Short mmCIF file of C-alpha atoms and ligand atoms in Angstrom, two decimals:
data_model
loop_
_atom_site.label_atom_id
_atom_site.label_comp_id
_atom_site.label_asym_id
_atom_site.label_seq_id
_atom_site.Cartn_x
_atom_site.Cartn_y
_atom_site.Cartn_z
CA MET A 1 0.11 -20.61 18.32
CA THR A 2 1.34 -17.79 16.09
CA ILE A 3 -0.47 -16.25 13.08
CA GLY A 4 0.89 -13.64 10.83
CA ILE A 5 2.42 -12.67 7.48
CA ASP A 6 4.04 -15.73 5.94
CA GLN A 7 4.85 -14.04 2.60
CA ILE A 8 4.61 -10.55 1.26
CA ASN A 9 5.11 -9.16 -2.27
CA PHE A 10 4.37 -6.02 -4.30
CA TYR A 11 3.73 -5.12 -7.91
CA ILE A 12 4.01 -1.71 -9.44
CA PRO A 13 3.40 -0.53 -13.03
CA GLN A 14 6.47 -0.29 -15.26
CA PHE A 15 6.12 3.50 -15.74
CA TYR A 16 6.91 6.54 -13.60
CA VAL A 17 7.21 10.27 -13.85
CA ASN A 18 9.96 12.26 -12.19
CA MET A 19 8.57 14.67 -9.58
CA ALA A 20 11.05 17.47 -10.29
CA GLU A 21 9.95 17.42 -13.95
CA LEU A 22 6.28 17.36 -12.99
CA ALA A 23 6.88 20.37 -10.59
CA GLU A 24 8.55 22.35 -13.39
CA ALA A 25 5.71 21.56 -15.79
CA ARG A 26 3.22 22.80 -13.17
CA GLY A 27 5.20 25.98 -12.40
CA VAL A 28 5.99 24.76 -8.86
CA ASP A 29 9.39 24.88 -7.05
CA PRO A 30 10.67 21.23 -7.40
CA ASN A 31 11.62 21.35 -3.70
CA LYS A 32 7.96 21.50 -2.78
CA PHE A 33 7.49 18.04 -4.27
CA LEU A 34 10.93 16.62 -3.43
CA LYS A 35 11.18 17.93 0.15
CA GLY A 36 7.90 19.51 1.17
CA ILE A 37 5.89 16.47 0.12
CA GLY A 38 8.90 14.14 0.06
CA GLN A 39 8.37 12.27 -3.22
CA THR A 40 11.04 11.68 -5.93
CA GLU A 41 9.16 9.65 -8.47
CA MET A 42 5.49 8.57 -9.00
CA ALA A 43 4.23 5.33 -10.51
CA VAL A 44 1.95 5.81 -13.51
CA SER A 45 -0.61 3.12 -14.38
CA PRO A 46 -1.31 2.19 -18.00
CA VAL A 47 -4.91 1.34 -18.74
CA SER A 48 -3.90 -2.36 -19.09
CA GLN A 49 -3.10 -2.46 -15.37
CA ASP A 50 -6.12 -2.15 -13.11
CA ILE A 51 -6.64 -3.33 -9.52
CA VAL A 52 -7.34 -6.89 -10.61
CA SER A 53 -4.27 -7.40 -12.84
CA MET A 54 -1.99 -5.53 -10.35
CA GLY A 55 -3.34 -7.59 -7.42
CA ALA A 56 -2.93 -10.85 -9.35
CA ASN A 57 0.64 -9.79 -10.32
CA ALA A 58 1.48 -9.11 -6.73
CA ALA A 59 0.10 -12.47 -5.56
CA LYS A 60 1.21 -14.84 -8.30
CA ASP A 61 4.89 -14.99 -7.16
CA ILE A 62 4.00 -15.98 -3.56
CA LEU A 63 1.56 -18.66 -4.45
CA SER A 64 2.75 -22.29 -4.64
CA ASP A 65 0.54 -25.16 -5.86
CA ASP A 66 0.07 -26.16 -2.23
CA ASP A 67 -1.01 -22.60 -1.38
CA LYS A 68 -3.64 -22.75 -4.13
CA LYS A 69 -5.14 -25.66 -2.26
CA ALA A 70 -4.77 -24.17 1.24
CA VAL A 71 -6.17 -20.70 0.58
CA SER A 72 -9.80 -20.60 1.73
CA MET A 73 -10.36 -16.83 1.74
CA VAL A 74 -9.24 -14.06 -0.63
CA ILE A 75 -9.75 -10.50 0.44
CA VAL A 76 -9.04 -7.53 -1.73
CA ALA A 77 -8.77 -4.14 -0.06
CA THR A 78 -9.29 -1.25 -2.44
CA GLU A 79 -10.68 2.24 -2.77
CA SER A 80 -10.48 2.31 -6.59
CA ALA A 81 -12.94 -0.47 -7.19
CA ILE A 82 -13.82 -1.17 -10.87
CA ASP A 83 -17.32 -2.44 -9.92
CA SER A 84 -19.83 -1.47 -7.28
CA ALA A 85 -21.19 -5.03 -6.83
CA LYS A 86 -18.78 -7.75 -8.04
CA ALA A 87 -15.69 -8.19 -5.81
CA SER A 88 -12.35 -8.02 -7.61
CA ALA A 89 -11.28 -10.88 -5.35
CA VAL A 90 -13.45 -13.18 -7.48
CA GLN A 91 -11.51 -12.31 -10.59
CA ILE A 92 -8.17 -12.51 -8.87
CA HIS A 93 -9.10 -15.93 -7.39
CA ASN A 94 -9.86 -17.17 -10.93
CA LEU A 95 -6.64 -15.73 -12.48
CA LEU A 96 -4.53 -17.32 -9.73
CA GLY A 97 -6.24 -20.75 -9.99
CA ILE A 98 -7.09 -20.96 -6.26
CA GLN A 99 -9.35 -23.90 -5.29
CA PRO A 100 -13.02 -23.08 -5.68
CA PHE A 101 -14.27 -23.70 -2.10
CA ALA A 102 -13.02 -20.24 -0.98
CA ARG A 103 -14.63 -17.02 0.24
CA CYS A 104 -13.82 -14.01 -1.90
CA ILE A 105 -14.68 -10.46 -0.80
CA GLU A 106 -13.69 -6.87 -1.34
CA MET A 107 -13.29 -4.45 1.62
CA LYS A 108 -13.45 -0.70 1.66
CA GLU A 109 -12.55 2.12 4.09
CA ALA A 110 -10.31 4.39 2.04
CA CYS A 111 -6.61 3.50 2.55
CA TYR A 112 -7.30 1.46 5.75
CA ALA A 113 -9.09 -1.69 4.41
CA ALA A 114 -6.10 -4.03 4.17
CA THR A 115 -5.60 -3.74 7.94
CA PRO A 116 -9.11 -5.01 8.96
CA ALA A 117 -8.60 -7.67 6.22
CA ILE A 118 -5.48 -8.83 8.03
CA GLN A 119 -7.22 -8.72 11.41
CA LEU A 120 -10.14 -10.68 10.03
CA ALA A 121 -7.78 -13.29 8.57
CA LYS A 122 -5.98 -13.61 11.92
CA ASP A 123 -9.26 -14.26 13.76
CA TYR A 124 -10.52 -16.64 11.00
CA LEU A 125 -7.33 -18.71 11.05
CA GLN A 126 -7.46 -19.29 14.77
CA GLN A 127 -9.79 -22.30 14.24
CA ARG A 128 -8.22 -23.30 10.91
CA PRO A 129 -4.56 -24.21 11.34
CA ASP A 130 -4.17 -25.78 7.91
CA GLU A 131 -5.80 -23.04 5.91
CA LYS A 132 -4.38 -19.77 4.58
CA VAL A 133 -5.80 -16.35 3.77
CA LEU A 134 -4.65 -14.26 0.80
CA VAL A 135 -4.96 -10.45 1.51
CA ILE A 136 -4.38 -8.08 -1.40
CA ALA A 137 -4.25 -4.34 -1.30
CA SER A 138 -4.58 -2.91 -4.77
CA ASP A 139 -5.21 0.68 -5.88
CA THR A 140 -4.75 3.28 -8.56
CA ALA A 141 -4.45 6.64 -6.77
CA ARG A 142 -5.60 9.36 -9.18
CA TYR A 143 -6.68 12.88 -8.27
CA GLY A 144 -6.70 14.44 -11.76
CA LEU A 145 -4.25 16.32 -13.97
CA GLU A 146 -3.20 19.71 -12.47
CA SER A 147 -5.23 18.98 -9.31
CA GLY A 148 -4.03 19.74 -5.74
CA GLY A 149 -3.55 16.02 -5.11
CA GLU A 150 -1.69 15.37 -8.37
CA PRO A 151 1.73 15.02 -6.75
CA THR A 152 0.38 12.47 -4.36
CA GLN A 153 -0.82 9.93 -6.90
CA GLY A 154 0.65 6.44 -7.65
CA ALA A 155 -0.42 2.87 -8.39
CA GLY A 156 0.48 -0.56 -7.15
CA ALA A 157 -0.56 -3.64 -5.18
CA VAL A 158 0.73 -5.59 -2.18
CA ALA A 159 -0.20 -9.25 -1.64
CA MET A 160 0.18 -10.96 1.75
CA MET A 161 -0.23 -14.63 2.74
CA LEU A 162 -1.53 -15.04 6.23
CA SER A 163 -0.98 -18.36 7.91
CA HIS A 164 -0.03 -20.15 11.09
CA ASN A 165 3.74 -20.25 11.87
CA PRO A 166 4.48 -17.36 9.51
CA ARG A 167 7.95 -16.95 8.07
CA ILE A 168 8.08 -13.10 8.30
CA LEU A 169 5.92 -11.29 10.94
CA GLU A 170 3.88 -12.76 13.83
CA LEU A 171 0.95 -10.51 14.57
CA ASN A 172 0.61 -9.56 18.23
CA ASP A 173 -2.74 -9.43 20.04
CA ASP A 174 -2.70 -5.72 20.57
CA ALA A 175 -4.53 -3.70 17.92
CA VAL A 176 -6.22 -0.32 18.76
CA PRO A 177 -8.56 1.13 16.02
CA PHE A 178 -9.77 4.71 16.14
CA THR A 179 -12.87 5.89 14.19
CA GLU A 180 -13.89 9.50 13.59
CA ASP A 181 -16.51 10.75 11.15
CA VAL A 182 -14.67 13.33 9.04
CA TYR A 183 -14.96 14.48 5.41
CA ASP A 184 -11.26 14.80 4.63
CA PHE A 185 -11.22 12.65 1.52
CA TRP A 186 -14.13 10.86 -0.14
CA ARG A 187 -15.30 9.72 -3.55
CA PRO A 188 -19.08 9.89 -3.96
CA THR A 189 -20.53 7.07 -6.15
CA GLY A 190 -20.02 7.86 -9.83
CA HIS A 191 -17.17 10.34 -9.28
CA MET A 192 -14.01 9.42 -11.24
CA TYR A 193 -11.74 11.35 -8.86
CA PRO A 194 -11.94 11.76 -5.08
CA LEU A 195 -12.90 15.03 -3.35
CA VAL A 196 -10.30 16.03 -0.83
CA ALA A 197 -9.86 18.74 1.76
CA GLY A 198 -6.02 18.76 1.72
CA LYS A 199 -5.17 20.51 4.97
CA LEU A 200 -7.97 18.72 6.88
CA SER A 201 -6.74 15.35 5.59
CA LYS A 202 -3.22 16.00 6.99
CA ASP A 203 -4.66 17.13 10.36
CA ALA A 204 -7.11 14.19 10.51
CA TYR A 205 -4.26 11.74 9.82
CA ILE A 206 -2.09 13.15 12.60
CA HIS A 207 -5.02 13.28 15.05
CA SER A 208 -5.94 9.64 14.28
CA PHE A 209 -2.33 8.55 14.82
CA GLN A 210 -2.02 10.44 18.09
CA GLU A 211 -5.27 8.98 19.44
CA SER A 212 -4.63 5.39 18.47
CA TRP A 213 -1.02 5.47 19.59
CA LYS A 214 -1.90 7.06 22.98
CA ALA A 215 -4.68 4.52 23.63
CA TYR A 216 -2.37 1.64 22.51
CA ALA A 217 0.48 2.78 24.68
CA GLN A 218 -1.82 2.99 27.74
CA ARG A 219 -3.78 -0.17 27.10
CA TYR A 220 -0.74 -2.37 26.49
CA ASN A 221 1.72 -0.42 28.64
CA HIS A 222 4.19 0.19 25.83
CA SER A 223 6.47 3.01 24.92
CA LEU A 224 8.48 3.82 21.81
CA ASP A 225 11.48 2.14 23.58
CA ASP A 226 9.74 -1.26 22.91
CA PHE A 227 9.84 -0.85 19.12
CA ALA A 228 12.68 -1.45 16.72
CA SER A 229 10.82 0.59 14.12
CA LEU A 230 7.49 2.04 13.14
CA CYS A 231 5.75 1.87 9.75
CA PHE A 232 3.06 4.29 8.69
CA HIS A 233 0.46 4.67 6.00
CA VAL A 234 2.39 6.70 3.46
CA PRO A 235 0.28 8.88 1.14
CA PHE A 236 3.54 10.87 0.70
CA THR A 237 6.65 10.43 2.81
CA LYS A 238 6.37 13.78 4.63
CA MET A 239 2.94 12.76 5.98
CA GLY A 240 4.08 9.88 8.24
CA LYS A 241 7.10 11.90 9.23
CA LYS A 242 4.97 14.78 10.50
CA ALA A 243 2.81 12.30 12.46
CA LEU A 244 5.85 10.60 13.94
CA GLU A 245 7.59 13.83 14.87
CA SER A 246 4.44 14.89 16.81
CA ILE A 247 5.14 12.17 19.38
CA LEU A 248 8.96 12.46 19.49
CA THR A 249 8.83 14.68 22.60
CA ASP A 250 11.69 15.65 24.90
CA GLU A 251 10.90 12.70 27.21
CA ILE A 252 11.92 10.30 24.52
CA SER A 253 15.62 9.37 24.69
CA ASP A 254 18.05 10.44 21.96
CA GLU A 255 18.81 6.87 21.21
CA THR A 256 15.15 5.90 20.66
CA GLN A 257 14.50 9.10 18.58
CA LYS A 258 17.48 8.26 16.37
CA ARG A 259 16.47 4.59 15.97
CA ILE A 260 12.81 5.41 15.13
CA THR A 261 13.75 8.24 12.80
CA GLU A 262 16.32 6.17 10.86
CA GLY A 263 13.76 3.39 10.67
CA TYR A 264 11.20 5.74 9.21
CA ASP A 265 13.61 6.71 6.42
CA ALA A 266 14.19 3.08 5.49
CA ALA A 267 10.47 2.34 5.79
CA THR A 268 9.59 5.02 3.19
CA TYR A 269 12.37 4.40 0.71
CA TYR A 270 10.22 2.44 -1.79
CA ASN A 271 7.21 4.74 -1.17
CA ARG A 272 9.30 7.73 -2.13
CA TYR A 273 9.78 6.26 -5.66
CA VAL A 274 6.31 4.80 -6.08
CA GLY A 275 3.96 7.42 -4.66
CA ASN A 276 0.68 6.70 -2.98
CA ILE A 277 -0.76 3.25 -3.51
CA TYR A 278 -3.63 3.84 -1.03
CA THR A 279 -4.49 0.51 0.68
CA GLY A 280 -1.06 -0.96 0.02
CA SER A 281 0.97 1.98 1.17
CA LEU A 282 1.53 0.85 4.75
CA TYR A 283 2.50 -2.62 3.56
CA LEU A 284 4.81 -1.28 0.85
CA SER A 285 6.43 0.61 3.68
CA LEU A 286 6.78 -2.55 5.76
CA ILE A 287 8.50 -4.22 2.75
CA SER A 288 10.75 -1.24 2.36
CA LEU A 289 11.69 -1.43 5.99
CA LEU A 290 12.41 -5.17 6.00
CA GLU A 291 14.42 -5.01 2.80
CA THR A 292 16.49 -1.86 3.30
CA HIS A 293 17.14 -1.85 7.08
CA ASP A 294 19.12 -3.87 9.60
CA LEU A 295 16.72 -5.56 12.03
CA GLU A 296 16.84 -8.68 14.11
CA ALA A 297 14.45 -11.63 14.67
CA GLY A 298 12.40 -11.10 17.82
CA GLN A 299 12.23 -7.27 17.40
CA THR A 300 8.87 -5.59 17.44
CA ILE A 301 7.60 -3.43 14.55
CA GLY A 302 4.72 -0.96 15.18
CA LEU A 303 2.32 -0.26 12.33
CA PHE A 304 -0.05 2.66 11.88
CA SER A 305 -2.84 2.26 9.28
CA TYR A 306 -5.08 5.18 8.23
CA GLY A 307 -7.99 5.52 5.91
CA SER A 308 -9.63 8.92 5.40
CA GLY A 309 -13.19 9.27 6.53
CA SER A 310 -11.65 8.08 8.90
CA VAL A 311 -10.37 4.95 10.62
CA GLY A 312 -6.82 4.61 11.98
CA GLU A 313 -5.30 1.63 13.76
CA PHE A 314 -2.05 0.99 15.59
CA PHE A 315 -0.92 -2.58 15.94
CA SER A 316 2.32 -4.53 16.08
CA GLY A 317 4.17 -7.61 14.96
CA LYS A 318 7.24 -9.59 15.91
CA LEU A 319 9.95 -10.50 13.38
CA VAL A 320 10.47 -14.19 12.88
CA GLU A 321 13.83 -15.94 12.78
CA GLY A 322 15.12 -16.11 9.22
CA TYR A 323 12.55 -13.59 7.93
CA ARG A 324 14.99 -12.12 5.39
CA ASP A 325 15.15 -15.54 3.56
CA ALA A 326 11.37 -15.18 2.84
CA LEU A 327 11.74 -11.81 1.17
CA ALA A 328 12.17 -11.18 -2.58
CA ILE A 329 14.74 -8.44 -2.18
CA ASP A 330 16.56 -8.87 -5.61
CA GLU A 331 13.26 -9.20 -7.53
CA HIS A 332 11.95 -6.03 -5.87
CA LYS A 333 15.14 -4.12 -6.70
CA ALA A 334 14.80 -5.20 -10.31
CA LEU A 335 11.10 -4.19 -10.34
CA MET A 336 12.00 -0.73 -9.05
CA ASN A 337 15.05 -0.24 -11.36
CA ASN A 338 13.64 -1.56 -14.65
CA ARG A 339 10.84 0.96 -14.94
CA LYS A 340 10.54 3.38 -17.85
CA ALA A 341 10.58 7.14 -17.14
CA LEU A 342 7.79 9.03 -18.92
CA SER A 343 8.01 12.69 -19.91
CA VAL A 344 5.28 14.88 -18.41
CA GLU A 345 3.52 14.86 -21.86
CA GLU A 346 3.61 11.04 -21.98
CA TYR A 347 2.37 10.80 -18.38
CA GLU A 348 -0.61 13.07 -19.33
CA SER A 349 -1.44 10.96 -22.34
CA PHE A 350 -1.28 7.77 -20.15
CA PHE A 351 -3.54 9.50 -17.71
CA LYS A 352 -6.16 10.47 -20.30
CA ARG A 353 -6.07 7.04 -21.90
CA PHE A 354 -6.75 5.46 -18.46
CA ASP A 355 -9.77 7.85 -18.00
CA ASN A 356 -11.16 6.99 -21.40
CA LEU A 357 -10.37 3.20 -21.23
CA GLU A 358 -8.39 3.55 -24.46
CA PHE A 359 -5.84 0.77 -24.80
CA ASP A 360 -2.49 1.18 -26.44
CA HIS A 361 -1.11 -2.34 -25.92
CA ASP A 362 1.98 -1.83 -28.08
CA THR A 363 3.26 1.00 -25.87
CA GLU A 364 2.02 -0.38 -22.52
CA LEU A 365 2.99 -4.00 -22.82
CA ALA A 366 6.47 -3.35 -24.19
CA GLU A 367 7.69 -2.66 -20.68
CA THR A 368 5.66 -5.26 -18.87
CA PRO A 369 7.53 -8.29 -17.50
CA LYS A 370 6.88 -11.71 -19.07
CA GLY A 371 4.30 -13.74 -17.19
CA ALA A 372 2.51 -10.63 -15.95
CA PHE A 373 -1.32 -10.39 -16.03
CA TYR A 374 -2.81 -7.43 -17.89
CA LEU A 375 -6.27 -6.13 -18.78
CA ASP A 376 -6.69 -7.05 -22.39
CA HIS A 377 -10.03 -5.55 -23.30
CA ILE A 378 -13.46 -4.58 -22.05
CA GLU A 379 -16.56 -5.66 -23.93
CA ASP A 380 -20.15 -5.20 -22.70
CA HIS A 381 -18.61 -3.90 -19.42
CA ILE A 382 -16.88 -7.25 -18.94
CA ARG A 383 -13.16 -7.06 -18.29
CA SER A 384 -10.99 -9.76 -19.83
CA TYR A 385 -7.42 -10.44 -18.65
CA ASN A 386 -4.48 -12.13 -20.26
CA THR A 387 -0.79 -12.98 -19.50
CA LEU A 388 2.26 -12.14 -21.41
N1 COA B 401 10.46 23.91 -0.68
C1 COA B 401 10.28 23.02 0.37
N2 COA B 401 9.03 22.78 0.93
C2 COA B 401 7.99 23.46 0.39
C3 COA B 401 8.19 24.37 -0.68
C4 COA B 401 9.47 24.53 -1.24
N3 COA B 401 9.68 25.41 -2.28
N4 COA B 401 6.92 24.88 -1.02
C5 COA B 401 6.06 24.23 -0.15
N5 COA B 401 6.68 23.43 0.68
C6 COA B 401 6.13 22.60 1.70
C7 COA B 401 5.01 23.22 2.52
O1 COA B 401 5.53 24.09 3.50
C8 COA B 401 4.27 22.01 3.14
O2 COA B 401 5.00 21.48 4.19
P1 COA B 401 4.32 21.35 5.61
O3 COA B 401 3.14 20.39 5.47
O4 COA B 401 5.39 20.77 6.46
O5 COA B 401 3.90 22.70 6.00
C9 COA B 401 4.39 21.06 1.93
O6 COA B 401 5.39 21.49 1.07
C10 COA B 401 3.14 20.96 1.12
O7 COA B 401 2.74 22.18 0.83
P2 COA B 401 1.16 22.58 0.86
O8 COA B 401 1.08 24.06 0.70
O9 COA B 401 0.48 22.05 2.02
O10 COA B 401 0.74 21.85 -0.49
P3 COA B 401 -0.66 21.74 -1.20
O11 COA B 401 -1.59 22.77 -0.73
O12 COA B 401 -0.34 21.69 -2.64
O13 COA B 401 -1.28 20.30 -0.67
C11 COA B 401 -1.42 17.96 -0.20
C12 COA B 401 -0.49 19.15 -0.42
C13 COA B 401 -0.64 16.77 0.25
C14 COA B 401 -2.42 18.35 0.94
C15 COA B 401 -2.20 17.69 -1.45
O14 COA B 401 -1.27 17.19 -2.48
C16 COA B 401 -3.40 16.72 -1.35
O15 COA B 401 -4.50 17.15 -1.09
N6 COA B 401 -3.05 15.40 -1.49
C17 COA B 401 -4.08 14.36 -1.36
C18 COA B 401 -4.59 14.18 0.05
C19 COA B 401 -3.56 13.46 0.93
O16 COA B 401 -2.69 12.75 0.52
N7 COA B 401 -3.74 13.64 2.22
C20 COA B 401 -2.91 12.96 3.23
C21 COA B 401 -3.65 12.29 4.33
S1 COA B 401 -4.44 10.85 3.78
#
């Protein structure tokens, strides 16, 4: 019996800002952003795209009519929740037209929550061979204009269908989570932006990776030689690279070092042009790896998930025969390439409109693809969505 990722898709807003231009506007050497942080472009969310509409947009293209009947649980992982009580999964369930006898919940632990959502789905499906679970990771990463975290923002969602006999990645029974109480990044209730201890957040990430990897390797008797590639949570592409380099010691053969390093570059290609999408970052990285790198069925991919606060987890999956046929490579290339570049001034006005919930539908929807969900208006604190 195999359970895993049967389908996977992402959605990103139609707008981005160029990181070199942002650096110049902030009086910073562009190479700090391009090389030091490792980001080239950053997705910018209009107010008409929130975690619900982005999540629904990521999921709608992987949902057949049969799936709408088979999905019995929808889990949304997010750390940019729009409500402290109502789960965004309920609204997404409605927008997608999934059958009503389903569980809908939202999960939180910074950027980590999509991973326990997947593990929960895997356990849940053991006894339910005909059912499916829809896991969505959706976030708007915003630290504030001219803040230290500004170059590590972004927005987007990843949707994954979990089922028996998956077409893309079988999940192995080998996860090792690692929890450590640390204030590296947090957002107290009522705060619009997170609080972050930048250097501590980098150190805590690396420590969490080293601990979970070390325990995983010991517990399951694995080494890097066993992996075709590794994917990381990618708040910015340099972050995972630093963590990876910390375990590429002299005992690792040149061949393995080369394979894993080349894999990392492929696994962060999309992330470099999107920025941080928090809960979805690891899974955007997985899509990037699968769509831009040569891999073979049967090979093992290692995944490291991390959420500040903090929980990390190392786990793995095996590529399924014909996995490439289940990917939407052309559609994803079009999504990445058809975005509109904003000047820094435009980005700033988008940012402020998002803060103030001020809609400008003429500007925002002009670039949105037909059929996409968007947040139309908010009245009496009730959000109403529509499709183009
Ligand atoms: N050319 C090339 N590299 C440069 C450079 C230049 N001109 N100027 C600086 N750099 C490098 C620095 O050496 C550093 O690299 P290193 O980490 O390998 O030493 C990198 O660019 C970042 O510089 P730093 O001084 O650490 O930047 P910062 O104080 O502005 O903070 C973050 C960067 C990522 C900590 C900050 O954006 C942040 O807090 N982001 C949100 C939190 C986050 O994403 N944490 C990650 C774990 S979840």
